[in-house]
Amino acid sequence: MSEAEWLEALRYVASDAWEMPGVPRLDEKRFVGRAAEIEALTAWLLDKRPSVEPVGIIRGVGGVGKTMLAIRVVRQRAVGAHYRGHVFWVDVTREGERGGLRRLAWEAGGERAAQADDHRHIVREALRAKGGRVLLVLDGVGEGIDLDRWADLLPPAGRLLVTTRSAGLAGSRVDSQTWRLTGLASQAAHALLTRDVAVDVSEEDLAWVIDVVGGLPLALHIGNHIGVWESGLSGFVSDLRTHLLDTLHVKARKERSVRVTFELSYRRLDEEGRTLFRALGVCLPRFDVGEVAAVLGISEGNVRHRLRQLMQVGLVESPGGGVYEMHSLVHRYALEQSLTDEHLAVWRERFAAYYLGVAQEAAKDEDLEALSERLAQIAQGILYASEGKHDEMLEAYAHWVGPYLSVSDGATFEAYWEGATEEEDRLDGLLRAARSRLKLGQAGDALRLASKVREGNARGRAWLKATLIEGEALLALGRLGDAAARVGQEGLWEQLAQLDAGDDLLFQAWKLSEQVRASGEGLASEERAAEARARWEAGQASPERARLQVMRATPLSNDTGEAIRALEARLALAEDLDEVGLWLADALRRGSLLVQAGEIAQAEMALQAVEAREQTVVVNERFRPWMALLRARVAGAMGRDDEAEQAYEAAVEGLAAVFGQTIFWETVQGGETAVEAWRRALQKDDVFRYVEPVSEMYPLFAQLGQDLPDEDEDEDEDE
C-alpha cells in the first residue's frame, strides 16, 4: 500500500461507521451486471420515508447470485454511512435460524448473551438501542421461517433484507418488496464466462453454454475457472455437450446443467485433489485448514497445496484469514461424493476428535465467544461420535459442552444423553430419544436405543418404557412375531398392574397389544390388555377425550371404506371437543383415502373443508406441507398438472427432511415431470398416516436444527 492508502485503511478499520459484523467480503471479479437491481435495492435501503416497506426479499434459484448481490449492495459506503455501521448479517444456510439468532445476540448484545435463554429479547433490546437505523440481513432463508418475528426485532427505521430460494415463507411480510433474480443477461454472462481466458470457441458455443446453464453465475464462474485452468474454453464446452447428451437427454433442466459443471470440475482434479474434495463433504461449508488437516491426517501445508487446485477449478473460495468456503450446492455435491469413500468413518471420527479438543480448550478457558463461534462444528462432531458409537468421546463432549448444547443445539439430543454421567438422567434421555425416533419413523434407531436401556439392567418405569418402545419399533419394522413376544414379555403385565389408574403406560400397553392383534398375530394377553385399558380410562378426567384417544389408537381397517367411516367418527368427536390439531390430521388422511378410493369430488370437498378451517383458526405451520400435499393429490387426480406440480413443490419443502430422498426427494430424470415422479413415489407408502406423529414432532425438528435439503429443485421463472 501507499502511505495514503494505509492511512485510509486505518481510518476505515478504526471507524464505528463501517463496522459490519459477519458481512462477507465480495470478490469483485465474480460480480458482473445487476445494475438495475443494485439501483433499486440501494434506493430502498436509503429511503427515509416512514411509509416504505421495511422488509425486502431477494428470491431466486440456487447459484443465481442472491448472496453476492446482497453483499454488493450492503457493502456500499453510502449504505454503511446511512446505517452508521449498524449492519448485521445472519447466515441462515450455515447456522440455522436458532444458531444465527444466538450469534446475533453475541454480536449485538455482547457477553451477557452467553448464558441467556431468551436470545430474541437480547437482540431486540440491543438493536433498538442503536438509535433507529439498523440493517439486518438474513441470508439463505428457508421454508417455515416467520419474517414477522425477525422484523419485530428492528427499531422503527430499521430494514430487514432477506435472500431465499423458497416461495413458502411464513408471516404477513412474505408479500413485501421482492426482487426476483433470474440468470444474468447475455452481455454480463458472457463477460463472466470469458473473464481472463482465451476464447477458443465460437460465439454460438458461448451463447449455448449461457443458455443451458440459465445464465446462473455459479455455473459460469466454475466454467470460467476450468477455462483458465486449461487455457481455453473448448474442453469445457465439449465436455458439457457430451455430458448433457449422455445423462439429461433433450429435456435437461437448467439446475441439473449447473450440477454438471461441478462434475466436470471434479473430473479435472488429480487423485489428491479428489480425495480432499470428498473429505470436505465431512466438514461444514465454511472450514479452516486445521480441521481438514486433522480429518485427512496430513500436514496443514499439504492441505493448502491441495486447496489451491480446488480453488483453481472454482470449487472452493477463500475469503481470507485462513478460512475457506464452498457454495452450499457445491458442498452438497462434495457430501454425496464422500458417502462412497472407504475412509468416511475414519474421517468422521477424526473430525469429532478434533472438535472435542476445540471444545475442551474453549471450555477450560471459559472462552464462551470462541465456543459460540464453533458450536455448529462441535455439534457436528458430536453427531459423528454418536453415529460411530464412540462412547468415551461422547461422554467427554457431554462433560465439556453438554450444558450449552442441551439448551441451544438440540442436534446433539441423543448424543448428549448418551454421555450423561447420572444413570437416571442417561436412561430417561435415551428413552426420550428413542420415542422421538419412533415418532419420526426411524424404527431401527428407536429399537437400538430402547434395547440399550432394557439390556442395561433398567428397572421399574424405565424397563416398562423400554419394553413397550421395543414392541412398537419391532412392529414398525415388520417383525410381527418379535413384537408379539414383547407384549407377552415375562413380568410386563404384572408390573403394569402395580401402576396407578390413569397412568399413560397402561394406555401404551393396550395400544401396542391392539396393534399386534390387528397385524394378525395371536395374542395371549387380550384380557390383561383390556383390563389395562379400563384402569387407564378410570383415571381420566374427561371420558370424551379418553374415548377419542382410544378411537385414534385403534388401527384403521385395511378396507378403504371402513377406514374412511372410522375417520369420520373421529372427526365428529374431535370437532365436538374443539381439538383442531387432531381434526386436521384425520381430515387430511380422510381426503387422501378418498383420492385413493377414486372419490375425487368428495376428496375435493374434504380439501375445501380443510382450507376453510385454515381460514377460521390459527393453523400451526407444521400442517401446511400436508395440506399442500393433499391439494396436489386432488389436483393431480383431476388432471390439473400445473397446479399439482406447484403444490408438490410447496409440500416437498416441509416433508423432505422427514422422509428423505426415498419418498419425497425423487430425482427427476429422463424427462419425467415432478408430478409423474411424485405419483410413482407416493405409491410406495401411505404417507398421510404420518400426519399426526410428524406434526407432533415438528417442534423437535426446529430444536434439532434439522435443515431441509437445499439442492435447488425450482424452475427458472420463465419455465
PDB file of N, CA and C in Angstrom, residues 508-584:
ATOM      1  N   GLN A 508     -50.486 -47.147  26.721  1.00  0.00           N
ATOM      2  CA  GLN A 508     -49.496 -47.540  25.713  1.00  0.00           C
ATOM      3  C   GLN A 508     -49.439 -49.048  25.558  1.00  0.00           C
ATOM      4  N   ALA A 509     -49.536 -49.774  26.675  1.00  0.00           N
ATOM      5  CA  ALA A 509     -49.507 -51.239  26.610  1.00  0.00           C
ATOM      6  C   ALA A 509     -50.732 -51.776  25.876  1.00  0.00           C
ATOM      7  N   TRP A 510     -51.913 -51.223  26.175  1.00  0.00           N
ATOM      8  CA  TRP A 510     -53.116 -51.659  25.461  1.00  0.00           C
ATOM      9  C   TRP A 510     -53.006 -51.342  23.969  1.00  0.00           C
ATOM     10  N   LYS A 511     -52.535 -50.123  23.665  1.00  0.00           N
ATOM     11  CA  LYS A 511     -52.416 -49.708  22.271  1.00  0.00           C
ATOM     12  C   LYS A 511     -51.491 -50.643  21.505  1.00  0.00           C
ATOM     13  N   LEU A 512     -50.361 -51.006  22.101  1.00  0.00           N
ATOM     14  CA  LEU A 512     -49.432 -51.920  21.434  1.00  0.00           C
ATOM     15  C   LEU A 512     -50.075 -53.278  21.211  1.00  0.00           C
ATOM     16  N   SER A 513     -50.797 -53.771  22.211  1.00  0.00           N
ATOM     17  CA  SER A 513     -51.448 -55.076  22.061  1.00  0.00           C
ATOM     18  C   SER A 513     -52.495 -55.049  20.949  1.00  0.00           C
ATOM     19  N   GLU A 514     -53.228 -53.923  20.822  1.00  0.00           N
ATOM     20  CA  GLU A 514     -54.206 -53.789  19.746  1.00  0.00           C
ATOM     21  C   GLU A 514     -53.534 -53.786  18.376  1.00  0.00           C
ATOM     22  N   GLN A 515     -52.401 -53.111  18.278  1.00  0.00           N
ATOM     23  CA  GLN A 515     -51.676 -53.063  17.008  1.00  0.00           C
ATOM     24  C   GLN A 515     -51.157 -54.449  16.617  1.00  0.00           C
ATOM     25  N   VAL A 516     -50.666 -55.191  17.598  1.00  0.00           N
ATOM     26  CA  VAL A 516     -50.175 -56.544  17.327  1.00  0.00           C
ATOM     27  C   VAL A 516     -51.333 -57.435  16.885  1.00  0.00           C
ATOM     28  N   ARG A 517     -52.459 -57.316  17.581  1.00  0.00           N
ATOM     29  CA  ARG A 517     -53.626 -58.131  17.236  1.00  0.00           C
ATOM     30  C   ARG A 517     -54.125 -57.800  15.834  1.00  0.00           C
ATOM     31  N   ALA A 518     -54.128 -56.492  15.484  1.00  0.00           N
ATOM     32  CA  ALA A 518     -54.586 -56.086  14.152  1.00  0.00           C
ATOM     33  C   ALA A 518     -53.654 -56.587  13.050  1.00  0.00           C
ATOM     34  N   SER A 519     -52.407 -56.862  13.402  1.00  0.00           N
ATOM     35  CA  SER A 519     -51.453 -57.354  12.397  1.00  0.00           C
ATOM     36  C   SER A 519     -51.676 -58.819  12.066  1.00  0.00           C
ATOM     37  N   GLY A 520     -52.538 -59.505  12.860  1.00  0.00           N
ATOM     38  CA  GLY A 520     -52.830 -60.911  12.601  1.00  0.00           C
ATOM     39  C   GLY A 520     -52.101 -61.866  13.509  1.00  0.00           C
ATOM     40  N   GLU A 521     -51.236 -61.341  14.387  1.00  0.00           N
ATOM     41  CA  GLU A 521     -50.510 -62.206  15.303  1.00  0.00           C
ATOM     42  C   GLU A 521     -51.429 -62.614  16.464  1.00  0.00           C
ATOM     43  N   GLY A 522     -51.288 -63.844  16.884  1.00  0.00           N
ATOM     44  CA  GLY A 522     -52.055 -64.282  18.039  1.00  0.00           C
ATOM     45  C   GLY A 522     -51.572 -63.590  19.310  1.00  0.00           C
ATOM     46  N   LEU A 523     -52.501 -63.353  20.246  1.00  0.00           N
ATOM     47  CA  LEU A 523     -52.157 -62.606  21.446  1.00  0.00           C
ATOM     48  C   LEU A 523     -52.805 -63.293  22.652  1.00  0.00           C
ATOM     49  N   ALA A 524     -51.948 -63.734  23.583  1.00  0.00           N
ATOM     50  CA  ALA A 524     -52.464 -64.459  24.744  1.00  0.00           C
ATOM     51  C   ALA A 524     -52.864 -63.526  25.879  1.00  0.00           C
ATOM     52  N   SER A 525     -52.585 -62.238  25.715  1.00  0.00           N
ATOM     53  CA  SER A 525     -52.798 -61.316  26.837  1.00  0.00           C
ATOM     54  C   SER A 525     -53.926 -60.333  26.568  1.00  0.00           C
ATOM     55  N   GLU A 526     -54.948 -60.726  25.751  1.00  0.00           N
ATOM     56  CA  GLU A 526     -56.023 -59.798  25.405  1.00  0.00           C
ATOM     57  C   GLU A 526     -56.801 -59.348  26.637  1.00  0.00           C
ATOM     58  N   GLU A 527     -57.068 -60.269  27.554  1.00  0.00           N
ATOM     59  CA  GLU A 527     -57.834 -59.900  28.749  1.00  0.00           C
ATOM     60  C   GLU A 527     -57.057 -58.910  29.608  1.00  0.00           C
ATOM     61  N   ARG A 528     -55.747 -59.152  29.765  1.00  0.00           N
ATOM     62  CA  ARG A 528     -54.933 -58.240  30.556  1.00  0.00           C
ATOM     63  C   ARG A 528     -54.860 -56.866  29.890  1.00  0.00           C
ATOM     64  N   ALA A 529     -54.801 -56.860  28.571  1.00  0.00           N
ATOM     65  CA  ALA A 529     -54.763 -55.590  27.849  1.00  0.00           C
ATOM     66  C   ALA A 529     -56.061 -54.818  28.062  1.00  0.00           C
ATOM     67  N   ALA A 530     -57.199 -55.537  28.002  1.00  0.00           N
ATOM     68  CA  ALA A 530     -58.491 -54.879  28.224  1.00  0.00           C
ATOM     69  C   ALA A 530     -58.580 -54.321  29.642  1.00  0.00           C
ATOM     70  N   GLU A 531     -58.052 -55.061  30.610  1.00  0.00           N
ATOM     71  CA  GLU A 531     -58.033 -54.575  31.993  1.00  0.00           C
ATOM     72  C   GLU A 531     -57.185 -53.305  32.108  1.00  0.00           C
ATOM     73  N   ALA A 532     -56.039 -53.303  31.412  1.00  0.00           N
ATOM     74  CA  ALA A 532     -55.159 -52.135  31.456  1.00  0.00           C
ATOM     75  C   ALA A 532     -55.862 -50.915  30.881  1.00  0.00           C
ATOM     76  N   ARG A 533     -56.584 -51.122  29.778  1.00  0.00           N
ATOM     77  CA  ARG A 533     -57.313 -50.002  29.182  1.00  0.00           C
ATOM     78  C   ARG A 533     -58.394 -49.492  30.132  1.00  0.00           C
ATOM     79  N   ALA A 534     -59.111 -50.394  30.776  1.00  0.00           N
ATOM     80  CA  ALA A 534     -60.183 -49.990  31.695  1.00  0.00           C
ATOM     81  C   ALA A 534     -59.603 -49.197  32.866  1.00  0.00           C
ATOM     82  N   ARG A 535     -58.461 -49.630  33.397  1.00  0.00           N
ATOM     83  CA  ARG A 535     -57.843 -48.920  34.512  1.00  0.00           C
ATOM     84  C   ARG A 535     -57.345 -47.543  34.063  1.00  0.00           C
ATOM     85  N   TRP A 536     -56.867 -47.463  32.834  1.00  0.00           N
ATOM     86  CA  TRP A 536     -56.425 -46.158  32.317  1.00  0.00           C
ATOM     87  C   TRP A 536     -57.621 -45.221  32.175  1.00  0.00           C
ATOM     88  N   GLU A 537     -58.718 -45.709  31.564  1.00  0.00           N
ATOM     89  CA  GLU A 537     -59.911 -44.880  31.363  1.00  0.00           C
ATOM     90  C   GLU A 537     -60.496 -44.421  32.696  1.00  0.00           C
ATOM     91  N   ALA A 538     -60.414 -45.276  33.709  1.00  0.00           N
ATOM     92  CA  ALA A 538     -60.983 -44.935  35.013  1.00  0.00           C
ATOM     93  C   ALA A 538     -60.263 -43.753  35.651  1.00  0.00           C
ATOM     94  N   GLY A 539     -59.033 -43.545  35.268  1.00  0.00           N
ATOM     95  CA  GLY A 539     -58.271 -42.457  35.855  1.00  0.00           C
ATOM     96  C   GLY A 539     -58.276 -41.184  35.039  1.00  0.00           C
ATOM     97  N   GLN A 540     -59.044 -41.147  33.940  1.00  0.00           N
ATOM     98  CA  GLN A 540     -59.068 -39.962  33.077  1.00  0.00           C
ATOM     99  C   GLN A 540     -60.159 -38.985  33.529  1.00  0.00           C
ATOM    100  N   ALA A 541     -59.837 -37.704  33.517  1.00  0.00           N
ATOM    101  CA  ALA A 541     -60.781 -36.676  33.967  1.00  0.00           C
ATOM    102  C   ALA A 541     -61.923 -36.482  32.986  1.00  0.00           C
ATOM    103  N   SER A 542     -61.669 -36.687  31.677  1.00  0.00           N
ATOM    104  CA  SER A 542     -62.684 -36.463  30.656  1.00  0.00           C
ATOM    105  C   SER A 542     -62.955 -37.756  29.896  1.00  0.00           C
ATOM    106  N   PRO A 543     -64.117 -38.383  30.104  1.00  0.00           N
ATOM    107  CA  PRO A 543     -64.435 -39.618  29.365  1.00  0.00           C
ATOM    108  C   PRO A 543     -64.454 -39.401  27.854  1.00  0.00           C
ATOM    109  N   GLU A 544     -64.914 -38.207  27.405  1.00  0.00           N
ATOM    110  CA  GLU A 544     -64.995 -37.944  25.967  1.00  0.00           C
ATOM    111  C   GLU A 544     -63.596 -37.906  25.340  1.00  0.00           C
ATOM    112  N   ARG A 545     -62.685 -37.212  26.009  1.00  0.00           N
ATOM    113  CA  ARG A 545     -61.326 -37.142  25.470  1.00  0.00           C
ATOM    114  C   ARG A 545     -60.651 -38.516  25.525  1.00  0.00           C
ATOM    115  N   ALA A 546     -60.942 -39.268  26.567  1.00  0.00           N
ATOM    116  CA  ALA A 546     -60.397 -40.621  26.646  1.00  0.00           C
ATOM    117  C   ALA A 546     -60.930 -41.479  25.496  1.00  0.00           C
ATOM    118  N   ARG A 547     -62.238 -41.326  25.205  1.00  0.00           N
ATOM    119  CA  ARG A 547     -62.832 -42.097  24.108  1.00  0.00           C
ATOM    120  C   ARG A 547     -62.197 -41.734  22.767  1.00  0.00           C
ATOM    121  N   LEU A 548     -61.938 -40.434  22.563  1.00  0.00           N
ATOM    122  CA  LEU A 548     -61.289 -40.012  21.319  1.00  0.00           C
ATOM    123  C   LEU A 548     -59.892 -40.618  21.225  1.00  0.00           C
ATOM    124  N   GLN A 549     -59.164 -40.629  22.334  1.00  0.00           N
ATOM    125  CA  GLN A 549     -57.810 -41.182  22.310  1.00  0.00           C
ATOM    126  C   GLN A 549     -57.846 -42.671  21.992  1.00  0.00           C
ATOM    127  N   VAL A 550     -58.815 -43.389  22.552  1.00  0.00           N
ATOM    128  CA  VAL A 550     -58.954 -44.816  22.265  1.00  0.00           C
ATOM    129  C   VAL A 550     -59.307 -45.036  20.801  1.00  0.00           C
ATOM    130  N   MET A 551     -60.241 -44.240  20.274  1.00  0.00           N
ATOM    131  CA  MET A 551     -60.631 -44.368  18.868  1.00  0.00           C
ATOM    132  C   MET A 551     -59.433 -44.134  17.940  1.00  0.00           C
ATOM    133  N   ARG A 552     -58.616 -43.142  18.290  1.00  0.00           N
ATOM    134  CA  ARG A 552     -57.491 -42.807  17.427  1.00  0.00           C
ATOM    135  C   ARG A 552     -56.351 -43.807  17.563  1.00  0.00           C
ATOM    136  N   ALA A 553     -56.321 -44.550  18.672  1.00  0.00           N
ATOM    137  CA  ALA A 553     -55.287 -45.567  18.857  1.00  0.00           C
ATOM    138  C   ALA A 553     -55.672 -46.897  18.223  1.00  0.00           C
ATOM    139  N   THR A 554     -56.955 -47.068  17.903  1.00  0.00           N
ATOM    140  CA  THR A 554     -57.419 -48.305  17.275  1.00  0.00           C
ATOM    141  C   THR A 554     -57.000 -48.309  15.807  1.00  0.00           C
ATOM    142  N   PRO A 555     -56.242 -49.325  15.354  1.00  0.00           N
ATOM    143  CA  PRO A 555     -55.759 -49.336  13.961  1.00  0.00           C
ATOM    144  C   PRO A 555     -56.907 -49.261  12.960  1.00  0.00           C
ATOM    145  N   LEU A 556     -56.701 -48.495  11.897  1.00  0.00           N
ATOM    146  CA  LEU A 556     -57.702 -48.397  10.838  1.00  0.00           C
ATOM    147  C   LEU A 556     -57.749 -49.686  10.032  1.00  0.00           C
ATOM    148  N   SER A 557     -58.913 -49.971   9.523  1.00  0.00           N
ATOM    149  CA  SER A 557     -59.100 -51.166   8.707  1.00  0.00           C
ATOM    150  C   SER A 557     -58.352 -51.035   7.386  1.00  0.00           C
ATOM    151  N   ASN A 558     -57.936 -52.169   6.828  1.00  0.00           N
ATOM    152  CA  ASN A 558     -57.323 -52.173   5.501  1.00  0.00           C
ATOM    153  C   ASN A 558     -58.348 -51.893   4.410  1.00  0.00           C
ATOM    154  N   ASP A 559     -59.633 -52.048   4.737  1.00  0.00           N
ATOM    155  CA  ASP A 559     -60.703 -51.715   3.800  1.00  0.00           C
ATOM    156  C   ASP A 559     -60.867 -50.197   3.770  1.00  0.00           C
ATOM    157  N   THR A 560     -60.700 -49.598   2.599  1.00  0.00           N
ATOM    158  CA  THR A 560     -60.692 -48.138   2.492  1.00  0.00           C
ATOM    159  C   THR A 560     -62.000 -47.531   2.977  1.00  0.00           C
ATOM    160  N   GLY A 561     -63.123 -48.142   2.612  1.00  0.00           N
ATOM    161  CA  GLY A 561     -64.416 -47.608   3.024  1.00  0.00           C
ATOM    162  C   GLY A 561     -64.573 -47.599   4.537  1.00  0.00           C
ATOM    163  N   GLU A 562     -64.207 -48.704   5.183  1.00  0.00           N
ATOM    164  CA  GLU A 562     -64.310 -48.771   6.642  1.00  0.00           C
ATOM    165  C   GLU A 562     -63.363 -47.774   7.303  1.00  0.00           C
ATOM    166  N   ALA A 563     -62.174 -47.625   6.748  1.00  0.00           N
ATOM    167  CA  ALA A 563     -61.208 -46.674   7.304  1.00  0.00           C
ATOM    168  C   ALA A 563     -61.750 -45.248   7.228  1.00  0.00           C
ATOM    169  N   ILE A 564     -62.413 -44.922   6.101  1.00  0.00           N
ATOM    170  CA  ILE A 564     -62.983 -43.577   5.945  1.00  0.00           C
ATOM    171  C   ILE A 564     -64.091 -43.345   6.960  1.00  0.00           C
ATOM    172  N   ARG A 565     -64.941 -44.365   7.175  1.00  0.00           N
ATOM    173  CA  ARG A 565     -66.029 -44.216   8.148  1.00  0.00           C
ATOM    174  C   ARG A 565     -65.486 -44.046   9.573  1.00  0.00           C
ATOM    175  N   ALA A 566     -64.411 -44.772   9.912  1.00  0.00           N
ATOM    176  CA  ALA A 566     -63.798 -44.632  11.233  1.00  0.00           C
ATOM    177  C   ALA A 566     -63.223 -43.227  11.414  1.00  0.00           C
ATOM    178  N   LEU A 567     -62.609 -42.718  10.365  1.00  0.00           N
ATOM    179  CA  LEU A 567     -62.057 -41.364  10.428  1.00  0.00           C
ATOM    180  C   LEU A 567     -63.161 -40.326  10.608  1.00  0.00           C
ATOM    181  N   GLU A 568     -64.284 -40.543   9.946  1.00  0.00           N
ATOM    182  CA  GLU A 568     -65.399 -39.594  10.067  1.00  0.00           C
ATOM    183  C   GLU A 568     -65.948 -39.563  11.490  1.00  0.00           C
ATOM    184  N   ALA A 569     -65.996 -40.721  12.144  1.00  0.00           N
ATOM    185  CA  ALA A 569     -66.443 -40.760  13.545  1.00  0.00           C
ATOM    186  C   ALA A 569     -65.454 -40.014  14.439  1.00  0.00           C
ATOM    187  N   ARG A 570     -64.176 -40.200  14.180  1.00  0.00           N
ATOM    188  CA  ARG A 570     -63.154 -39.493  14.952  1.00  0.00           C
ATOM    189  C   ARG A 570     -63.232 -37.991  14.717  1.00  0.00           C
ATOM    190  N   LEU A 571     -63.481 -37.607  13.467  1.00  0.00           N
ATOM    191  CA  LEU A 571     -63.590 -36.186  13.140  1.00  0.00           C
ATOM    192  C   LEU A 571     -64.742 -35.526  13.892  1.00  0.00           C
ATOM    193  N   ALA A 572     -65.865 -36.221  13.963  1.00  0.00           N
ATOM    194  CA  ALA A 572     -67.028 -35.654  14.649  1.00  0.00           C
ATOM    195  C   ALA A 572     -66.724 -35.412  16.124  1.00  0.00           C
ATOM    196  N   LEU A 573     -66.061 -36.374  16.772  1.00  0.00           N
ATOM    197  CA  LEU A 573     -65.745 -36.222  18.188  1.00  0.00           C
ATOM    198  C   LEU A 573     -64.678 -35.141  18.397  1.00  0.00           C
ATOM    199  N   ALA A 574     -63.681 -35.084  17.516  1.00  0.00           N
ATOM    200  CA  ALA A 574     -62.653 -34.040  17.622  1.00  0.00           C
ATOM    201  C   ALA A 574     -63.274 -32.662  17.447  1.00  0.00           C
ATOM    202  N   GLU A 575     -64.269 -32.560  16.552  1.00  0.00           N
ATOM    203  CA  GLU A 575     -64.974 -31.289  16.339  1.00  0.00           C
ATOM    204  C   GLU A 575     -65.700 -30.874  17.617  1.00  0.00           C
ATOM    205  N   ASP A 576     -66.379 -31.832  18.260  1.00  0.00           N
ATOM    206  CA  ASP A 576     -67.116 -31.528  19.493  1.00  0.00           C
ATOM    207  C   ASP A 576     -66.174 -31.061  20.601  1.00  0.00           C
ATOM    208  N   LEU A 577     -64.982 -31.646  20.636  1.00  0.00           N
ATOM    209  CA  LEU A 577     -64.027 -31.326  21.701  1.00  0.00           C
ATOM    210  C   LEU A 577     -63.118 -30.157  21.330  1.00  0.00           C
ATOM    211  N   ASP A 578     -63.329 -29.593  20.149  1.00  0.00           N
ATOM    212  CA  ASP A 578     -62.526 -28.466  19.672  1.00  0.00           C
ATOM    213  C   ASP A 578     -61.038 -28.815  19.633  1.00  0.00           C
ATOM    214  N   GLU A 579     -60.721 -30.026  19.206  1.00  0.00           N
ATOM    215  CA  GLU A 579     -59.333 -30.474  19.043  1.00  0.00           C
ATOM    216  C   GLU A 579     -58.912 -30.219  17.595  1.00  0.00           C
ATOM    217  N   VAL A 580     -58.445 -28.996  17.327  1.00  0.00           N
ATOM    218  CA  VAL A 580     -58.170 -28.585  15.950  1.00  0.00           C
ATOM    219  C   VAL A 580     -57.061 -29.424  15.326  1.00  0.00           C
ATOM    220  N   GLY A 581     -55.980 -29.647  16.080  1.00  0.00           N
ATOM    221  CA  GLY A 581     -54.863 -30.400  15.522  1.00  0.00           C
ATOM    222  C   GLY A 581     -55.248 -31.824  15.158  1.00  0.00           C
ATOM    223  N   LEU A 582     -55.965 -32.500  16.052  1.00  0.00           N
ATOM    224  CA  LEU A 582     -56.395 -33.874  15.780  1.00  0.00           C
ATOM    225  C   LEU A 582     -57.388 -33.900  14.624  1.00  0.00           C
ATOM    226  N   TRP A 583     -58.279 -32.906  14.569  1.00  0.00           N
ATOM    227  CA  TRP A 583     -59.240 -32.839  13.472  1.00  0.00           C
ATOM    228  C   TRP A 583     -58.512 -32.704  12.134  1.00  0.00           C
ATOM    229  N   LEU A 584     -57.522 -31.828  12.077  1.00  0.00           N
ATOM    230  CA  LEU A 584     -56.792 -31.618  10.825  1.00  0.00           C
ATOM    231  C   LEU A 584     -56.056 -32.883  10.392  1.00  0.00           C
TER     232      LEU A 584
END
